[in-house]
Short mmCIF file of C-alpha atoms (C1' of nucleotides) in Angstrom, two decimals:
data_model
loop_
_atom_site.label_atom_id
_atom_site.label_comp_id
_atom_site.label_asym_id
_atom_site.label_seq_id
_atom_site.Cartn_x
_atom_site.Cartn_y
_atom_site.Cartn_z
CA MET R 85 -0.06 -0.19 -0.01
CA ASP R 86 1.18 3.41 -0.70
CA ILE R 87 0.40 6.73 1.20
CA GLY R 88 -2.17 7.73 -0.67
CA GLU R 89 -4.52 4.25 -0.11
CA VAL R 90 -3.28 4.26 3.62
CA ALA R 91 -4.94 7.71 3.89
CA LYS R 92 -7.85 6.65 1.69
CA ARG R 93 -9.05 3.35 3.92
CA SER R 94 -8.19 4.92 7.71
CA GLY R 95 -9.99 8.97 6.67
CA VAL R 96 -5.89 9.69 7.57
CA PRO R 97 -4.21 12.01 5.86
CA ALA R 98 -0.81 11.54 4.53
CA SER R 99 0.82 15.16 5.69
CA THR R 100 -0.55 13.29 8.95
CA LEU R 101 0.47 9.68 8.58
CA ARG R 102 3.86 11.03 7.22
CA PHE R 103 3.86 13.88 10.80
CA TYR R 104 2.54 10.27 12.25
CA GLU R 105 6.15 8.71 10.76
CA GLU R 106 8.21 11.40 12.23
CA LYS R 107 7.14 10.96 15.82
CA GLY R 108 8.05 7.82 15.50
CA LEU R 109 4.18 6.26 15.72
CA ILE R 110 4.02 4.80 11.90
CA ARG R 111 6.53 2.62 10.39
CA SER R 112 6.71 2.41 6.42
CA VAL R 113 7.67 -0.71 5.51
CA GLY R 114 10.08 0.19 2.80
CA ARG R 115 10.24 2.21 -0.12
CA GLN R 116 9.56 1.88 -3.82
CA GLY R 117 11.41 4.40 -5.66
CA LEU R 118 11.01 7.64 -2.88
CA ARG R 119 7.66 5.96 -2.39
CA ARG R 120 6.71 4.84 1.61
CA VAL R 121 4.61 1.09 0.87
CA PHE R 122 2.63 0.15 3.87
CA GLY R 123 2.37 -3.57 5.53
CA GLY R 124 -1.30 -4.34 6.18
CA ASP R 125 -1.05 -3.96 9.99
CA ILE R 126 -0.05 -0.15 9.56
CA LEU R 127 -4.93 0.49 9.39
CA GLU R 128 -4.75 -2.00 12.49
CA ARG R 129 -1.74 0.07 14.39
CA LEU R 130 -3.71 3.79 12.99
CA ALA R 131 -6.78 2.37 14.94
CA LEU R 132 -4.69 1.89 18.16
CA ILE R 133 -4.00 4.89 18.13
CA ALA R 134 -6.88 6.28 17.19
CA LEU R 135 -8.01 5.23 20.44
CA GLY R 136 -5.93 6.21 22.31
CA ARG R 137 -5.91 9.73 21.42
CA VAL R 138 -9.58 9.80 22.26
CA ALA R 139 -9.03 8.24 25.43
CA GLY R 140 -7.24 10.94 26.31
CA PHE R 141 -3.13 10.31 25.04
CA SER R 142 -0.68 12.61 24.10
CA LEU R 143 1.11 11.07 20.47
CA ASP R 144 4.50 11.23 22.76
CA GLU R 145 2.54 9.20 25.23
CA ILE R 146 1.33 6.63 22.31
CA ALA R 147 4.36 5.80 20.87
CA HIS R 148 5.87 5.44 23.85
CA MET R 149 2.94 1.79 24.86
CA LEU R 150 3.23 0.95 21.27
CA GLY R 151 6.52 1.30 21.03
CA SER R 152 9.20 2.27 18.05
CA ASP R 153 8.61 -2.12 17.64
CA GLY R 154 5.47 -4.31 17.51
CA LYS R 155 3.36 -5.79 19.60
CA PRO R 156 1.63 -2.61 21.60
CA ASN R 157 3.79 -2.65 25.25
CA ILE R 158 0.95 -1.34 27.21
CA ASP R 159 1.14 -0.57 31.01
CA ARG R 160 -2.35 -2.27 33.16
CA ALA R 161 -1.68 0.72 35.58
CA LEU R 162 -1.46 3.56 33.75
CA LEU R 163 -4.39 2.01 31.71
CA GLU R 164 -6.44 2.27 35.16
CA LYS R 165 -4.93 6.13 35.82
CA LYS R 166 -6.56 6.83 32.75
CA ALA R 167 -9.63 4.54 33.03
CA ASP R 168 -9.82 6.43 36.72
CA GLU R 169 -8.92 10.04 35.11
CA LEU R 170 -11.88 9.46 32.18
CA ASP R 171 -14.31 8.84 34.79
CA LYS R 172 -13.47 11.97 36.64
CA THR R 173 -14.15 13.84 33.32
CA ILE R 174 -16.96 12.38 32.24
CA GLN R 175 -18.57 12.91 35.79
CA THR R 176 -18.43 16.53 35.41
CA LEU R 177 -19.51 16.41 31.57
CA MET R 178 -22.41 14.64 33.24
CA ALA R 179 -23.27 17.36 36.45
CA MET R 180 -21.77 20.21 33.62
CA ARG R 181 -24.23 18.48 30.37
CA GLU R 182 -27.67 18.40 33.49
CA GLY R 183 -26.07 21.85 34.58
CA LEU R 184 -26.67 22.78 29.91
CA ARG R 185 -30.28 21.86 30.15
CA HIS R 186 -31.15 23.17 32.63
CA ALA R 187 -30.00 26.48 31.87
CA ALA R 188 -31.93 26.45 28.96
CA VAL R 189 -35.23 25.75 29.91
CA CYS R 190 -34.61 27.44 33.46
CA SER R 191 -37.51 30.63 33.73
CA ALA R 192 -35.22 32.65 36.89
CA PRO R 193 -35.32 35.82 35.40
CA ASN R 194 -31.45 35.75 35.92
CA HIS R 195 -29.33 32.50 35.33
CA MET R 196 -27.96 34.18 38.37
CA GLU R 197 -30.75 33.57 40.55
CA CYS R 198 -31.05 29.88 39.93
CA PRO R 199 -30.01 28.18 42.93
CA THR R 200 -29.54 24.70 40.24
CA PHE R 201 -27.08 27.26 38.36
CA ARG R 202 -24.83 28.90 41.21
CA ARG R 203 -24.56 24.60 41.89
CA LEU R 204 -22.88 24.40 38.82
CA LEU R 205 -21.12 27.59 38.59
CA GLY R 206 -19.38 26.32 42.51
CA LEU R 207 -18.51 23.25 40.62
CA ALA R 208 -17.35 24.86 37.53
CA ALA R 209 -15.04 27.12 39.17
CA ALA R 210 -14.07 23.88 41.63
CA GLY R 211 -12.83 22.14 38.78
CA ALA R 212 -11.43 25.24 37.00
CA ILE R 213 -9.35 25.60 40.23
CA LYS R 214 -8.06 22.57 41.23
CA GLY R 215 -8.71 20.69 38.17
CA GLU R 216 -5.69 19.99 36.42
CA GLY R 217 -6.07 15.83 35.26
CA SER R 218 -8.44 15.99 32.95
CA GLY R 219 -6.39 16.44 30.18
CA LYS R 220 -8.99 15.77 27.22
CA ARG R 221 -6.89 16.72 23.78
CA PRO R 222 -9.02 18.90 21.15
CA ARG R 223 -9.87 17.34 17.54
CA ARG R 224 -9.87 20.48 15.22
CA ARG R 225 -10.54 19.63 11.84
CA MET D 894 -9.74 43.95 44.67
CA ASP D 895 -6.65 45.30 43.02
CA ILE D 896 -6.02 42.35 40.32
CA GLY D 897 -2.99 40.12 42.23
CA GLU D 898 -6.24 39.36 45.47
CA VAL D 899 -8.54 38.19 42.29
CA ALA D 900 -5.82 36.41 40.98
CA LYS D 901 -5.66 34.79 45.04
CA ARG D 902 -9.23 34.57 45.21
CA SER D 903 -9.73 33.17 41.73
CA GLY D 904 -7.56 30.89 41.27
CA VAL D 905 -6.79 32.62 37.67
CA PRO D 906 -3.16 34.40 37.19
CA ALA D 907 -3.27 37.93 36.44
CA SER D 908 -2.19 37.60 33.04
CA THR D 909 -4.53 35.13 32.35
CA LEU D 910 -6.49 37.97 33.82
CA ARG D 911 -5.16 41.28 31.76
CA PHE D 912 -5.78 38.45 28.79
CA TYR D 913 -9.08 38.07 29.75
CA GLU D 914 -9.32 42.25 29.48
CA GLU D 915 -8.24 42.38 26.93
CA LYS D 916 -10.56 39.39 24.65
CA GLY D 917 -13.33 41.10 26.54
CA LEU D 918 -14.05 38.61 28.88
CA ILE D 919 -14.30 41.31 31.53
CA ARG D 920 -13.60 44.29 32.81
CA SER D 921 -12.68 46.60 35.67
CA VAL D 922 -14.14 49.50 36.93
CA GLY D 923 -12.04 51.71 36.86
CA ARG D 924 -8.15 52.24 37.79
CA GLN D 925 -6.47 53.54 40.77
CA GLY D 926 -3.66 55.48 39.06
CA LEU D 927 -2.45 52.34 36.73
CA ARG D 928 -3.88 49.63 38.61
CA ARG D 929 -7.45 47.76 38.00
CA VAL D 930 -9.78 47.71 40.58
CA PHE D 931 -12.79 44.85 40.12
CA GLY D 932 -15.91 44.79 41.37
CA GLY D 933 -17.05 41.79 43.76
CA ASP D 934 -19.22 40.73 40.80
CA ILE D 935 -15.22 39.66 38.84
CA LEU D 936 -15.57 36.39 40.83
CA GLU D 937 -18.78 35.46 39.83
CA ARG D 938 -18.07 36.28 36.25
CA LEU D 939 -14.78 34.16 36.32
CA ALA D 940 -16.69 31.53 37.37
CA LEU D 941 -19.50 31.70 34.59
CA ILE D 942 -15.91 31.49 31.92
CA ALA D 943 -14.65 28.97 33.92
CA LEU D 944 -18.17 26.93 33.40
CA GLY D 945 -18.48 27.71 29.90
CA ARG D 946 -14.77 25.96 28.99
CA VAL D 947 -15.65 23.33 30.96
CA ALA D 948 -18.66 22.84 28.68
CA GLY D 949 -16.84 22.23 25.69
CA PHE D 950 -16.86 26.73 24.60
CA SER D 951 -14.59 28.59 23.75
CA LEU D 952 -13.74 31.95 25.26
CA ASP D 953 -15.59 34.13 22.12
CA GLU D 954 -18.36 31.62 22.30
CA ILE D 955 -18.44 32.39 26.05
CA ALA D 956 -17.48 36.41 25.37
CA HIS D 957 -20.92 36.70 22.89
CA MET D 958 -23.23 34.88 24.76
CA LEU D 959 -21.50 36.74 28.51
CA GLY D 960 -22.23 39.69 26.63
CA SER D 961 -19.81 43.32 27.37
CA ASP D 962 -21.94 44.50 29.98
CA GLY D 963 -24.03 42.44 32.71
CA LYS D 964 -25.46 40.32 32.56
CA PRO D 965 -26.00 36.28 31.17
CA ASN D 966 -27.32 36.45 27.30
CA ILE D 967 -27.04 32.92 26.98
CA ASP D 968 -29.01 31.68 23.10
CA ARG D 969 -30.61 28.73 25.18
CA ALA D 970 -30.75 26.52 21.89
CA LEU D 971 -26.94 27.48 21.21
CA LEU D 972 -27.12 25.77 24.89
CA GLU D 973 -28.94 22.64 24.20
CA LYS D 974 -26.86 22.03 20.14
CA LYS D 975 -23.98 22.21 23.97
CA ALA D 976 -25.53 19.29 25.98
CA ASP D 977 -26.27 17.59 23.04
CA GLU D 978 -21.94 16.87 22.30
CA LEU D 979 -21.78 17.21 25.69
CA ASP D 980 -23.88 13.42 26.11
CA LYS D 981 -22.05 12.16 22.91
CA THR D 982 -18.53 12.61 24.09
CA ILE D 983 -19.68 11.06 28.00
CA GLN D 984 -21.54 8.26 25.93
CA THR D 985 -18.15 8.04 23.80
CA LEU D 986 -15.75 8.14 26.81
CA MET D 987 -17.77 5.76 28.99
CA ALA D 988 -16.97 3.24 26.14
CA MET D 989 -13.72 4.57 26.20
CA ARG D 990 -13.26 3.96 30.37
CA GLU D 991 -14.51 -0.02 29.81
CA GLY D 992 -12.16 -0.86 26.98
CA LEU D 993 -8.71 0.55 29.35
CA ARG D 994 -10.73 -1.21 32.92
CA HIS D 995 -10.67 -4.01 30.37
CA ALA D 996 -7.55 -3.69 28.99
CA ALA D 997 -6.01 -3.65 31.88
CA VAL D 998 -7.20 -7.07 33.26
CA CYS D 999 -7.79 -8.99 29.68
CA SER D 1000 -5.83 -12.28 29.53
CA ALA D 1001 -5.79 -12.60 25.82
CA PRO D 1002 -1.89 -12.44 25.34
CA ASN D 1003 -1.44 -10.19 23.01
CA HIS D 1004 -4.47 -7.35 23.06
CA MET D 1005 -5.87 -7.84 19.34
CA GLU D 1006 -6.24 -10.97 20.09
CA CYS D 1007 -9.20 -10.00 23.12
CA PRO D 1008 -12.63 -9.55 20.78
CA THR D 1009 -13.59 -7.39 23.43
CA PHE D 1010 -10.10 -5.13 22.47
CA ARG D 1011 -11.00 -5.34 18.59
CA ARG D 1012 -14.47 -4.03 19.33
CA LEU D 1013 -13.19 -0.73 20.75
CA LEU D 1014 -10.29 -0.66 18.25
CA GLY D 1015 -13.25 -0.73 15.95
CA LEU D 1016 -14.94 1.88 17.99
CA ALA D 1017 -11.91 4.11 18.08
CA ALA D 1018 -10.78 3.93 14.90
CA ALA D 1019 -14.54 4.94 13.43
CA GLY D 1020 -14.70 8.19 15.51
CA ALA D 1021 -11.22 8.94 14.43
CA ILE D 1022 -12.87 9.47 11.86
CA LYS D 1023 -16.40 10.77 12.12
CA GLY D 1024 -16.05 12.55 15.68
CA GLU D 1025 -15.89 15.52 14.29
CA GLY D 1026 -18.34 17.09 16.38
CA SER D 1027 -16.96 17.03 20.13
CA GLY D 1028 -14.04 19.31 20.81
CA LYS D 1029 -13.30 19.33 24.59
CA ARG D 1030 -10.53 21.70 25.06
CA PRO D 1031 -7.75 21.02 26.80
CA ARG D 1032 -6.27 22.42 29.85
CA ARG D 1033 -2.80 22.29 29.98
CA ARG D 1034 -0.42 24.14 33.17
"C1'" DG V 374 13.23 59.29 51.29
"C1'" DT V 375 13.60 55.41 49.41
"C1'" DA V 376 13.96 50.30 48.54
"C1'" DC V 377 11.07 47.22 46.26
"C1'" DA V 378 7.78 43.63 45.27
"C1'" DA V 379 3.69 44.29 42.89
"C1'" DC V 380 1.86 46.49 39.38
"C1'" DT V 381 2.12 48.46 34.08
"C1'" DT V 382 2.09 47.92 28.57
"C1'" DC V 383 3.12 45.55 24.36
"C1'" DA V 384 5.85 41.81 21.92
"C1'" DA V 385 6.91 37.50 21.22
"C1'" DG V 386 7.26 33.14 22.73
"C1'" DT V 387 5.06 28.39 23.92
"C1'" DC V 388 1.79 24.22 23.31
"C1'" DA V 389 0.20 20.18 19.94
"C1'" DA V 390 -1.07 18.66 16.39
"C1'" DC V 391 -1.10 18.82 12.44
"C1'" DT V 392 -1.66 21.57 7.60
"C1'" DT V 393 0.40 24.38 4.07
"C1'" DT V 394 4.23 25.57 1.07
"C1'" DA V 395 8.04 24.85 -2.40
"C1'" DA V 396 10.14 22.42 -4.61
"C1'" DG V 397 11.00 18.36 -6.75
"C1'" DT V 398 11.27 12.90 -8.57
"C1'" DC V 399 8.72 9.45 -10.59
"C1'" DA V 400 5.45 6.05 -13.70
"C1'" DA V 401 2.58 5.50 -16.35
"C1'" DG V 402 -1.24 7.33 -20.33
"C1'" DG V 403 -1.53 9.36 -24.63
"C1'" DC T 833 8.32 12.39 -25.69
"C1'" DC T 834 5.60 15.34 -22.89
"C1'" DT T 835 2.24 15.37 -19.34
"C1'" DT T 836 -0.39 15.03 -15.71
"C1'" DG T 837 -0.98 13.69 -10.69
"C1'" DA T 838 0.94 10.63 -7.06
"C1'" DC T 839 4.48 10.97 -4.35
"C1'" DT T 840 8.91 13.01 -1.90
"C1'" DT T 841 11.44 16.54 2.19
"C1'" DA T 842 11.84 20.32 4.86
"C1'" DA T 843 11.02 24.81 6.54
"C1'" DA T 844 7.60 27.24 8.09
"C1'" DG T 845 2.52 28.46 9.54
"C1'" DT T 846 -2.10 27.81 11.95
"C1'" DT T 847 -5.00 27.36 15.72
"C1'" DG T 848 -6.23 28.65 21.25
"C1'" DA T 849 -4.86 30.16 25.09
"C1'" DC T 850 -1.81 31.63 27.87
"C1'" DT T 851 2.34 32.46 29.72
"C1'" DT T 852 7.20 35.09 29.60
"C1'" DG T 853 10.41 38.87 28.06
"C1'" DA T 854 11.38 43.65 28.48
"C1'" DA T 855 10.28 47.82 30.35
"C1'" DG T 856 8.59 50.99 33.15
"C1'" DT T 857 6.09 53.39 37.24
"C1'" DT T 858 3.82 53.52 41.89
"C1'" DG T 859 1.54 52.37 46.50
"C1'" DT T 860 2.84 51.16 50.91
"C1'" DA T 861 6.68 49.66 54.57
"C1'" DC T 862 10.63 50.99 56.52
#
DNA sequence: GTACAACTTCAAGTCAACTTTAAGTCAAGG
DNA sequence: CCTTGACTTAAAGTTGACTTGAAGTTGTAC
């Protein structure tokens, strides 16, 4: 497979594939002339990378977990730590979602006078100040 | 209150407060000499801003919602849209969390051979390809 | 009255994860 | 033979949300 084929099949742009290679996240099996040739397992590896990204790992963390060579070298303790972080994020987001839903229908003349909203505000403020552990990365396109 | 006081009470660095002022997110009530003086309501406003950030709004969106003047001018439809987005994010994150938990305890010799893990992988890949709507911003310190 | 910490402005720097651009290489089709 | 389009590299640009640095001013404690 050449890079265009991988891009088409995986949905990951060629520029990103080159970038990932440069970062050591993926490797081509060789070249035909100048052109990279990828093996079929690249798609699985890209899926793994996508998984890591969604779970909130940085590319560097993912590179470390996947190792430069073959099979995933995953630290189970780290996985559980991330799962816990994810869980906390989920709790916060659920509170936020309820808060937004409430704010959208709340009849108080001004949100500031609504106790539900004020509780939410406190939560957000607390989260903003001490909330160091979340670490979700954006996916902008 | 001077800027240092606000920083101490809110946990928001002075540099960020100046930046927020420049962006139109907050305003000082005046100056003493060169120094900004803030009213007590600044803390509430900062909490609102924190709330918006956690909920996934950009600073520009927040500036728009809060209006340049006083009371929040919140678009209810937009709130519900964000709540829905948040809900989708939560669903994905919950799946991820389960996947991570599973991966951490899975006994398959290699994650690739575990059907649970493979299902998760598919989910991540699908999310990475079509997943455009999440939009969580990072909070790095 | 002077030292100094805390403020001020403005410009530039940082970070992650890419994307874009410029300039070039190359196999295949007409 | 020559054009075309997909590839190549290296370097620079983008975005959002800040932070940092340099150079200057000021309120307060001694």
